[in-house]
Short mmCIF file of C-alpha atoms in Angstrom, two decimals:
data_model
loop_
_atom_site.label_atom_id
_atom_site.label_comp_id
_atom_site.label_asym_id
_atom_site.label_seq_id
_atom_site.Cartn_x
_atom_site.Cartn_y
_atom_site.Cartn_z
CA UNK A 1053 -7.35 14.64 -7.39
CA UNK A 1054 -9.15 11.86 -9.37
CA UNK A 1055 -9.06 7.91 -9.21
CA UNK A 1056 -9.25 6.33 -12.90
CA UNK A 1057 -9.91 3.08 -13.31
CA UNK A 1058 -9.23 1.57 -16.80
CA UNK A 1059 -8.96 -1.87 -18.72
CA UNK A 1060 -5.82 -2.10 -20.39
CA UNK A 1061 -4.98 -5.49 -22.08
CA UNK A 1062 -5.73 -8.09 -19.37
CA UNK A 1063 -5.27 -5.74 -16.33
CA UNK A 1064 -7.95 -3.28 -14.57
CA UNK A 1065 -5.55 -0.35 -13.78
CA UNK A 1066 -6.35 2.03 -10.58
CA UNK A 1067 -4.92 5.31 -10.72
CA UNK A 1068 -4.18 8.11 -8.96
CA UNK A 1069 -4.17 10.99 -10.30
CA UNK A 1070 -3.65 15.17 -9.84
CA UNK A 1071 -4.07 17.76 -12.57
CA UNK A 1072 -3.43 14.50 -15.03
CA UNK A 1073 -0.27 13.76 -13.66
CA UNK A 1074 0.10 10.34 -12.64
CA UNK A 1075 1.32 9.47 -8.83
CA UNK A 1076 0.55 5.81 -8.11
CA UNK A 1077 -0.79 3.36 -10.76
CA UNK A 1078 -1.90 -0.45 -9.47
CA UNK A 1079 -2.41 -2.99 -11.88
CA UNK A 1080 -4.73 -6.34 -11.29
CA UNK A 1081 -4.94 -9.33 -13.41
CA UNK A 1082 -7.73 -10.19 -14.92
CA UNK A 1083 -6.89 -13.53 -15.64
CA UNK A 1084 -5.49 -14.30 -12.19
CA UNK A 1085 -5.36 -17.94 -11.09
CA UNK A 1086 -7.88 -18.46 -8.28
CA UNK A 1087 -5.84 -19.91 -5.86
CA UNK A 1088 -2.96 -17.26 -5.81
CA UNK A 1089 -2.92 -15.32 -2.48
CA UNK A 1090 -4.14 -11.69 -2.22
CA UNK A 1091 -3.23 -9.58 0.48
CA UNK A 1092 -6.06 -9.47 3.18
CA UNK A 1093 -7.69 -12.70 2.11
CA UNK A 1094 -8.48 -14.61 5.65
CA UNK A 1095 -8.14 -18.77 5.96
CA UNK A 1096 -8.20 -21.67 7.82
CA UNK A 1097 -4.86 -22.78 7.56
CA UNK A 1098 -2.84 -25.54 9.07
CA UNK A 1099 0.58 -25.29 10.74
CA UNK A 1100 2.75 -27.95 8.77
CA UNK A 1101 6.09 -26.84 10.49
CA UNK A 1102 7.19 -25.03 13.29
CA UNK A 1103 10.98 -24.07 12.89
CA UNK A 1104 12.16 -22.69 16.06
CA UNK A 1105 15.79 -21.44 15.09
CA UNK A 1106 14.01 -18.66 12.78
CA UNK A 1107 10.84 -18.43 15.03
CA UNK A 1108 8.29 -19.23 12.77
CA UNK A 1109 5.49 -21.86 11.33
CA UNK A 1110 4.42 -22.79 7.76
CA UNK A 1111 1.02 -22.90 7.41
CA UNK A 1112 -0.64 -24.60 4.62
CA UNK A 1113 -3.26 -21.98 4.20
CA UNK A 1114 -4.52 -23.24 0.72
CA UNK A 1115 -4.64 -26.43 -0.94
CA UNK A 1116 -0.98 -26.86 -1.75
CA UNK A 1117 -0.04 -23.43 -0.40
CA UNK A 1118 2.31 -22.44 1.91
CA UNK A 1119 2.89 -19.43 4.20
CA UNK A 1120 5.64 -18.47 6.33
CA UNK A 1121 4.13 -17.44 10.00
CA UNK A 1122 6.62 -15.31 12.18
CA UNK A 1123 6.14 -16.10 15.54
CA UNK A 1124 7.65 -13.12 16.90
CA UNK A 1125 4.79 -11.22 16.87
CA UNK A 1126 3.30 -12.19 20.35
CA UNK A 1127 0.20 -12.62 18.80
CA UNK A 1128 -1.66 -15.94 19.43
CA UNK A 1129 -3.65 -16.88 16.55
CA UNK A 1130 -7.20 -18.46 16.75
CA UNK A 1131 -7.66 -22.13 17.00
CA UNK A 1132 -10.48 -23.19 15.24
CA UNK A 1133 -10.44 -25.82 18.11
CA UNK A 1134 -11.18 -23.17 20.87
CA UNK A 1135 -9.99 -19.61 20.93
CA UNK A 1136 -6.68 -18.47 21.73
CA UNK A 1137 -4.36 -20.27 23.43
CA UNK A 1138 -2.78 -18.57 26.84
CA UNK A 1139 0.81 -19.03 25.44
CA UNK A 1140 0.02 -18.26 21.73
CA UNK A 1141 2.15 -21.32 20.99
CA UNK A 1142 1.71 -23.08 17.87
CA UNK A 1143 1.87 -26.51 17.48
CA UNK A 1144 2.52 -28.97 14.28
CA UNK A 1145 -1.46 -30.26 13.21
CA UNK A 1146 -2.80 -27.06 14.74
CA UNK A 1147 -5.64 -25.23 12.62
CA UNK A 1148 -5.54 -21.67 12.64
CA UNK A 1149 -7.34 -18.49 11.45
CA UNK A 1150 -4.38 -16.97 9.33
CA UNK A 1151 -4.62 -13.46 6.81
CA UNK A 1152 -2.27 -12.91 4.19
CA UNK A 1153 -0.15 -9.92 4.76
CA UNK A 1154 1.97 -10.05 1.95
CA UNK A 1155 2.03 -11.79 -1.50
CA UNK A 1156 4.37 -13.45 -2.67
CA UNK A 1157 7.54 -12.42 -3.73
CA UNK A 1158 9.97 -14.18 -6.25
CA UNK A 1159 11.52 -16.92 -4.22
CA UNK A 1160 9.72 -16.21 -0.86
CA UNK A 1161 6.25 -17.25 0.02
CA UNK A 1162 3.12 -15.31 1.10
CA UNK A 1163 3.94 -14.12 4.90
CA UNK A 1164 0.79 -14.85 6.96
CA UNK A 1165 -0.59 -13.33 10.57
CA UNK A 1166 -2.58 -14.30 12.87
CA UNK A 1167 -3.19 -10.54 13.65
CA UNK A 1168 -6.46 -10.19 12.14
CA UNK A 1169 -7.40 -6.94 10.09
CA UNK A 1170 -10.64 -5.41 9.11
CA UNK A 1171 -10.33 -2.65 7.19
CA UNK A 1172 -13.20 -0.08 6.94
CA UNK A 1173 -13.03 3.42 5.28
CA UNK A 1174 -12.90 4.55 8.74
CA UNK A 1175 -11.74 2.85 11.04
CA UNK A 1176 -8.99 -0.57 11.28
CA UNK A 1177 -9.99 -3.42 13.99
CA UNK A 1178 -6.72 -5.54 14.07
CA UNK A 1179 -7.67 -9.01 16.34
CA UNK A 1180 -5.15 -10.23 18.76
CA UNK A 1181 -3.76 -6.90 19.88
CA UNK A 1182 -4.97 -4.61 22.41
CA UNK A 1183 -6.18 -0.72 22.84
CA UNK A 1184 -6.94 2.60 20.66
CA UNK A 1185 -4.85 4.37 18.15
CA UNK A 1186 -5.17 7.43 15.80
CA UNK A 1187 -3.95 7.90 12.23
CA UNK A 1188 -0.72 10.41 12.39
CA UNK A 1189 -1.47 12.28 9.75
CA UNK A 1190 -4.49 13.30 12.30
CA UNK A 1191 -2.99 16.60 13.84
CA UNK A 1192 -5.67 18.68 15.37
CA UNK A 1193 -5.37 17.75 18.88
CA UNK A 1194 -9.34 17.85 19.82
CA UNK A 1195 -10.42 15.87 16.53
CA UNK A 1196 -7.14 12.76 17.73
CA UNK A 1197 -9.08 13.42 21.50
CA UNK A 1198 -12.29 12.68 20.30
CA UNK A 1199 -11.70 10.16 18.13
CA UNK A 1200 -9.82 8.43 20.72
CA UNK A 1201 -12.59 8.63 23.34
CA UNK A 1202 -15.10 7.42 20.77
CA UNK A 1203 -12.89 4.49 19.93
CA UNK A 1204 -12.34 3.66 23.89
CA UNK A 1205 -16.13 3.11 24.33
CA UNK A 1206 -15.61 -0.05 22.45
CA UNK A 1207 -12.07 -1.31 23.64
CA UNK A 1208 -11.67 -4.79 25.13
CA UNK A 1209 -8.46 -6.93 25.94
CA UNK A 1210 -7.29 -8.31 22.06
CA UNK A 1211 -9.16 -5.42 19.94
CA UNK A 1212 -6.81 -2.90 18.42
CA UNK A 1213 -8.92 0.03 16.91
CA UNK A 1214 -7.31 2.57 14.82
CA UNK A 1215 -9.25 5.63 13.12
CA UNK A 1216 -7.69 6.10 9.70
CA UNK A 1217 -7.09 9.81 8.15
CA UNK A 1218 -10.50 9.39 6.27
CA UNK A 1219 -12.30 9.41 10.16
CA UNK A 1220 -11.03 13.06 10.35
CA UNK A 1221 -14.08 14.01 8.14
CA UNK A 1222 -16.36 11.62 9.37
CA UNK A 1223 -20.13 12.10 11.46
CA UNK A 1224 -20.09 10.21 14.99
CA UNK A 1225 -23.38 8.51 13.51
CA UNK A 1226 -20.68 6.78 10.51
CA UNK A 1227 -18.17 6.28 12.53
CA UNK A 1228 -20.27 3.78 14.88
CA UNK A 1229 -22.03 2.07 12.19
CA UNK A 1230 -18.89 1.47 10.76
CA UNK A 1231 -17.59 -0.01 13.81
CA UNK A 1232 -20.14 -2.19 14.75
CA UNK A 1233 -20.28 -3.78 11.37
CA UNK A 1234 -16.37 -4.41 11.71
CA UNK A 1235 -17.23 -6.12 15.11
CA UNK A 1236 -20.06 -8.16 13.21
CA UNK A 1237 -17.55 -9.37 10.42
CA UNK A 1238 -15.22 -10.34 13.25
CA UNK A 1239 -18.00 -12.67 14.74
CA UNK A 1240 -18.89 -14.41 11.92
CA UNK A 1241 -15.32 -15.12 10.52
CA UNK A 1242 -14.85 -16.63 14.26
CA UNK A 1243 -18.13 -18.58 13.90
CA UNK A 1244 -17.42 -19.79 10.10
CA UNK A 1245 -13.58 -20.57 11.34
CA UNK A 1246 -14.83 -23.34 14.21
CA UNK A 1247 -17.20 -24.98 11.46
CA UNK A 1248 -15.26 -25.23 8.22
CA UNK A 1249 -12.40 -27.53 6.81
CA UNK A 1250 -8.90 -26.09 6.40
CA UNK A 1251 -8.19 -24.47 3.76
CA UNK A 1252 -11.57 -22.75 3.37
CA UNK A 1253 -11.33 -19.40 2.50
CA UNK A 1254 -13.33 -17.24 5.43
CA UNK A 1255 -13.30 -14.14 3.47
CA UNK A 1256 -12.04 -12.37 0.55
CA UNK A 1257 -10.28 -9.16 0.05
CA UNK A 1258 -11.87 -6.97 -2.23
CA UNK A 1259 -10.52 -6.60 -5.71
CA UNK A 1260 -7.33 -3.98 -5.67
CA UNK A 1261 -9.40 -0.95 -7.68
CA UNK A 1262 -12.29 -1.39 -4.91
CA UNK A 1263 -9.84 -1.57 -2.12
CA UNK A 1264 -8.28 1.66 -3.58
CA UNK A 1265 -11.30 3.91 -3.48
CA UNK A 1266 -11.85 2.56 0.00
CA UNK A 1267 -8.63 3.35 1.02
CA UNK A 1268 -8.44 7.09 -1.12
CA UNK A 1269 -8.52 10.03 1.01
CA UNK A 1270 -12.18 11.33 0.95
CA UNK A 1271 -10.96 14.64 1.23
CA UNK A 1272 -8.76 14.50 -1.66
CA UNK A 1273 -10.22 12.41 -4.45
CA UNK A 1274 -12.71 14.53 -6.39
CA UNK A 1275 -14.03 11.93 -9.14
CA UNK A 1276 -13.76 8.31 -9.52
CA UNK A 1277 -12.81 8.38 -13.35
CA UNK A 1278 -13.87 5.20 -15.40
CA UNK A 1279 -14.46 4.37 -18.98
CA UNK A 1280 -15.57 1.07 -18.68
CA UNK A 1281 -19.43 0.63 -18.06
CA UNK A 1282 -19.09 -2.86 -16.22
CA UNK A 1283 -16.52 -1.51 -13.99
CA UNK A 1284 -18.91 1.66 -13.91
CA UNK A 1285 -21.95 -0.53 -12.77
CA UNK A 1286 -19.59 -2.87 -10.17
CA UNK A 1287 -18.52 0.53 -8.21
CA UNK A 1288 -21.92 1.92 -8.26
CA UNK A 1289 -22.86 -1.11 -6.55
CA UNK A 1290 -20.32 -0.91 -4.15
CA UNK A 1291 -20.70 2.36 -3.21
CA UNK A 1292 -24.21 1.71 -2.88
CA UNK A 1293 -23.84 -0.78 -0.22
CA UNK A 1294 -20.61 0.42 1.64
CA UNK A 1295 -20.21 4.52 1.37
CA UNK A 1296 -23.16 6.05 -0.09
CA UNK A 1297 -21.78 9.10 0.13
CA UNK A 1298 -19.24 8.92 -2.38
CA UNK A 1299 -21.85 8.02 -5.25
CA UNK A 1300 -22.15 11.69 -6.43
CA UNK A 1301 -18.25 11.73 -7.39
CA UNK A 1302 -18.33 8.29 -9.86
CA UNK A 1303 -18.55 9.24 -13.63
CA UNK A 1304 -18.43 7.66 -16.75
CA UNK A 1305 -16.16 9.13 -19.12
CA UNK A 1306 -17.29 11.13 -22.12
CA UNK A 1307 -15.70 9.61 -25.41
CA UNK A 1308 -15.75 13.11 -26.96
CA UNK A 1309 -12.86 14.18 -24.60
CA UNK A 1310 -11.14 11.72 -26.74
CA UNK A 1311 -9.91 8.40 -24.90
CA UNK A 1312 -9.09 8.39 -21.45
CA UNK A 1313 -5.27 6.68 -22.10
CA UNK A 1314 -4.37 9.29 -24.21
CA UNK A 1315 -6.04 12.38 -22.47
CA UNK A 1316 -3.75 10.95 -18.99
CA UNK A 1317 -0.84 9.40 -20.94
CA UNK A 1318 -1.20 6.58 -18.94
CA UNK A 1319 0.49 3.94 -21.59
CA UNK A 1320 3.66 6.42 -22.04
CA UNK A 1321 4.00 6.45 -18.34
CA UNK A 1322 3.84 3.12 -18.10
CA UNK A 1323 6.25 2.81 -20.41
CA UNK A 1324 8.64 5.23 -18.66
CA UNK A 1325 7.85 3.21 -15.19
CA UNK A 1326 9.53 0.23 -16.68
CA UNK A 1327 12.62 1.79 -17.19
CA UNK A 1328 15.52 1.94 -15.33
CA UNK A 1329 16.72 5.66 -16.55
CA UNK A 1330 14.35 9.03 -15.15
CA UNK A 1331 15.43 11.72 -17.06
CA UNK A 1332 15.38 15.46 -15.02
CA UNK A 1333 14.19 18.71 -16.71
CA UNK A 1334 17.89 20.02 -15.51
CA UNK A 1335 19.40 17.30 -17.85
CA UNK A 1336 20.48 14.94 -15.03
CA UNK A 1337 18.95 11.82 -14.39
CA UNK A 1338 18.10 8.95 -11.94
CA UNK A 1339 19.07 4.83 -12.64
CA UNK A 1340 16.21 2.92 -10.60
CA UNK A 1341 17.77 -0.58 -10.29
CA UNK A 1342 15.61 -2.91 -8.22
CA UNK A 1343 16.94 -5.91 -6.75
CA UNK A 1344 15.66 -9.28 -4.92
CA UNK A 1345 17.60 -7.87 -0.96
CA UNK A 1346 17.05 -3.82 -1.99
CA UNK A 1347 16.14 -0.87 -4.46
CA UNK A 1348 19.39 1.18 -5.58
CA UNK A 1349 19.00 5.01 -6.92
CA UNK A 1350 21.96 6.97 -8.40
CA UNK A 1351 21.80 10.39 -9.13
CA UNK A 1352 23.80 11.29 -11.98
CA UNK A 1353 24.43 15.14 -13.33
CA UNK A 1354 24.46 13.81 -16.89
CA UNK A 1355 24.53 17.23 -19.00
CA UNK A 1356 23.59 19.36 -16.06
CA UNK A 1357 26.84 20.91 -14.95
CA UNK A 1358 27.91 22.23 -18.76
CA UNK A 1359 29.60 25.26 -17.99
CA UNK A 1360 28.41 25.59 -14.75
CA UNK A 1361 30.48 27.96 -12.83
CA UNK A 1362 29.16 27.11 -8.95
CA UNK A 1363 29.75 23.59 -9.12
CA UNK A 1364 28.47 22.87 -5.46
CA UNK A 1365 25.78 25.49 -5.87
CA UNK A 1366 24.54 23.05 -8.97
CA UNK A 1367 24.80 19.73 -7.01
CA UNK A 1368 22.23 20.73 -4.39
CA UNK A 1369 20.19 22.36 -7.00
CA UNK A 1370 20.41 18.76 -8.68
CA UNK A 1371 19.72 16.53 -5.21
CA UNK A 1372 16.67 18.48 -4.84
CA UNK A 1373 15.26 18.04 -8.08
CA UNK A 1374 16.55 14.38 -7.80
CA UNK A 1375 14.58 14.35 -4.28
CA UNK A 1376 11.29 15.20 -5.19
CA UNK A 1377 11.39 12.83 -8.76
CA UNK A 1378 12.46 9.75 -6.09
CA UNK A 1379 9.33 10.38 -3.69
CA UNK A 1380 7.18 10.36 -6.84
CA UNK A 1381 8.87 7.63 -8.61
CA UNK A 1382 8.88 5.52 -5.36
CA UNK A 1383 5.38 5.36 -4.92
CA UNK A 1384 4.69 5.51 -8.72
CA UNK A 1385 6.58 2.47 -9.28
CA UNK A 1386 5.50 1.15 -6.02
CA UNK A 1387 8.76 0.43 -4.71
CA UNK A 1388 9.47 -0.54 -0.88
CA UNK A 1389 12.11 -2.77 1.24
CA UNK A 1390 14.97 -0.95 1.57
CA UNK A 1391 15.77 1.73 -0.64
CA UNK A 1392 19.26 3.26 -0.97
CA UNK A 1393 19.91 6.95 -2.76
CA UNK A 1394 23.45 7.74 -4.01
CA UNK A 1395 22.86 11.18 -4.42
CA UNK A 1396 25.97 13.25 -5.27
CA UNK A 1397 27.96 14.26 -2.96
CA UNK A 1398 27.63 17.86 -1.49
CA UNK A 1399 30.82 19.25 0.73
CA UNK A 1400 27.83 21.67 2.88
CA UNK A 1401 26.80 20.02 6.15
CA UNK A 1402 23.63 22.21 5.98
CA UNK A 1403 22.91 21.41 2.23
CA UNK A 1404 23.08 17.87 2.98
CA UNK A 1405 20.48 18.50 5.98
CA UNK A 1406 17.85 20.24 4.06
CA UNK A 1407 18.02 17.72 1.68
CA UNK A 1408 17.07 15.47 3.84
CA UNK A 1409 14.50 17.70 4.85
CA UNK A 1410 13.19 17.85 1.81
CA UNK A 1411 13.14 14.41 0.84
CA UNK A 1412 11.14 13.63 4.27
CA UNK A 1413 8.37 16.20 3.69
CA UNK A 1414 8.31 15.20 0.40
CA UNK A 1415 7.62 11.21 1.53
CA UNK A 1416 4.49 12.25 3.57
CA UNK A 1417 2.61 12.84 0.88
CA UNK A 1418 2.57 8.79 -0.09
CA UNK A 1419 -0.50 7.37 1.51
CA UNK A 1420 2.26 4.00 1.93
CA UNK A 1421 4.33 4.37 5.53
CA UNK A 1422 7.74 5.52 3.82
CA UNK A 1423 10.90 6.35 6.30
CA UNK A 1424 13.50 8.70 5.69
CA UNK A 1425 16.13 7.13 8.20
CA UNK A 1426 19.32 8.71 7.56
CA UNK A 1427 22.55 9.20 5.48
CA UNK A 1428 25.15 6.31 6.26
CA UNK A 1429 28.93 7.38 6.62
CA UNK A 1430 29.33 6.10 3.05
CA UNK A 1431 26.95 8.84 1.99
CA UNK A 1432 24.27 6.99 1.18
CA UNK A 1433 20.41 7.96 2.23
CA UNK A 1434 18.51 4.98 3.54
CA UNK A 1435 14.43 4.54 3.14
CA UNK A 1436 12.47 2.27 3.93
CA UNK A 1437 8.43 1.97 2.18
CA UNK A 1438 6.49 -0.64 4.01
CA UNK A 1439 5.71 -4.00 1.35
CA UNK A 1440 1.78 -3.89 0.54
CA UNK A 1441 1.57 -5.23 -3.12
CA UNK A 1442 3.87 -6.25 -5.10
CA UNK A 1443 5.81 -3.31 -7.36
CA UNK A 1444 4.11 -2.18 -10.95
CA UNK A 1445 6.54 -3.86 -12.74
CA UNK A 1446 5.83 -7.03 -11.23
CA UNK A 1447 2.44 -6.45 -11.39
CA UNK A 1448 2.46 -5.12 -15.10
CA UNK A 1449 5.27 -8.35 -16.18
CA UNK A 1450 3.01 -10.97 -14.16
CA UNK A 1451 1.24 -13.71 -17.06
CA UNK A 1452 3.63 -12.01 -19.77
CA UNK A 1453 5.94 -14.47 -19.27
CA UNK A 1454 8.62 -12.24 -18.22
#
């Protein structure tokens, strides 16, 4: 598997990528305006409005920018006034230490916590909830034992620690130097928090193609794949300071494989990603139609039952080439909310089972938390793909004026 990172017009693209075929593709503006939100950025912001009918405070986190605070997650935010409060109530004047969890979307504005993360390669610390969890994707019981026990050394009342897949691989000796520098970042956001004016930004996420070669699977990305010498010289750097390690698997790109778009395809896939219509090799094809409360997915046999004998036979043959393109598609496209799949309909009991088999074990494989839940008595499959960044089209369309 290789990460690719890429200029294309006024985006940096980071991509995924396995045996040049392209699974997730994030795009980041260039020309973004400064004082938009990005996920993980961490403020001083000031509550503005506390509406108690929806459980929640607007925090004026930015100069002129506000975020919605749901108070129903029994987490008391820190007051750069003194700590936590005993209640975690939130009062209207109140400055608090506030990360954005989610951008913006459309009509809705960033959502906010006061749950705290640091994210390492390793290891998560999450401030304002309590104790020691392991990445599920972890499955050897002595490596989720250890890591637990390790983690439990440095547990205290609002510390969450969780050891991400990437810890699996990782020496005691990096795991603990990795912690203790989360701890340090912790203290000084606490110490610059009491000290500076609201609205001051305490500390900024880093940009979305270093974030994704943080967050990439050590075990699975081979080479980090760029043509661009400044972007080249900016990840050396990084890697230089933050994971050492992973310096030997950064390359530049050799012109005389011809250009890195065309050798991946990547502007043809684009192209396809911003289309409603995903054609199937069987001749059927998917309509992707995302809208502002869900994401909708038909299947359609289009010319795949021509003189097909075992019609029912063909539909489950269809569903599970239908199943497979919507796991990839999903986290191509970057899709999440709530997703419903018409797929057709299938008179089997056990066909309609495996296929949501299938579809499940085929969702495990996106590094985003995606939920098969179930098939609803209208016969529709529900998922659900936890929000992180906006979707690529969104992210593509953004400063095009579309």
């Amino acid at each position: 598997m290789e990460l690719l990172l890429t200029r294309k017009e006024n985006k940096i693209l980071s991509i995924l990528a396995d045996e040049r075929r392209l699974l997730q593709i994030h795009a980041e503006n260039m020309e973004e305006d400064p004082r938009t939100a990005v996920v993980g950025d961490i403020y001083v912001g000031k509550v503005r409005n506390v509406v108690k009918n929806i459980n929640a405070a607007f925090v004026e986190f930015a100069k002129g920018q506000m975020g919605y605070l749901s108070l129903g997650e029994k987490v008391s935010p820190i007051h750069t006034a003194g700590g936590r409060t005993d209640d975690g109530r939130v009062l209207i004047g109140d400055e608090i230490i506030v990360q954005v969890k989610r951008e913006a979307l459309k009509t809705k504005p960033p959502a906010l916590t006061g749950a705290i993360d640091l994210t390492g390669r390793y290891v998560v610390l999450t401030i304002g909830k309590s104790g020691c969890n392991v990445s599920k994707k972890i499955k050897d019981k002595e490596k989720r034992k250890y890591l637990l026990e390790l983690l439990g050394e440095y547990q205290q009342e609002g510390f969450l620690l969780i050891a991400r897949t990437n810890s699996a691989g990782a020496s005691e000796e990096t795991l603990r130097r990795e912690i203790a520098g989360l701890l340090r970042r912790y203290e000084a956001i606490c110490k610059d928090g009491m000290h500076k004016v609201p609205f001051s930004c305490l500390e900024q996420a880093p940009p979305a193609y270093l974030a994704d070669i943080r967050d990439g699977y050590a075990t699975e990305v081979e080479r980090i794949v760029t043509d661009d010498p400044e972007m080249h010289e900016q990840v050396s750097g990084y890697l230089k300071v933050n994971d050492p390690g992973q310096l030997g698997k950064l390359v530049m790109w050799n012109p005389a494989h011809g250009k890195l778009d065309a050798v991946y395809n990547v502007t043809k896939t684009l192209e396809h990603a911003m289309m409603p219509k995903v054609w199937l090799k069987s001749g059927a094809y998917l309509v992707i139609q995302p809208t502002e409360a869900l994401v909708s997915i038909d299947v359609n046999t289009g010319k795949a039952i021509s003189k097909k004998k075992d019609v029912q036979k063909t539909f489950y043959k269809i569903n599970v080439e239908a199943a497979r393109e919507i796991a990839a598609q999903l986290r191509l496209r970057n899709l999440s909310g709530i997703i419903l799949v018409d797929f057709i309909d299938m008179e089997s009991e056990q066909d309609q089972k495996s296929l949501l088999e299938l579809l499940r074990q085929e969702v495990r494989k996106d590094q985003v938390q995606t939920t098969v839940v179930d098939m609803t008595k209208l016969g529709l499959v529900e998922i659900t793909r936890k929000k992180v960044r906006k979707s690529l089209y969104d992210q593509i369309k953004e400063r095009q004026g579309e």
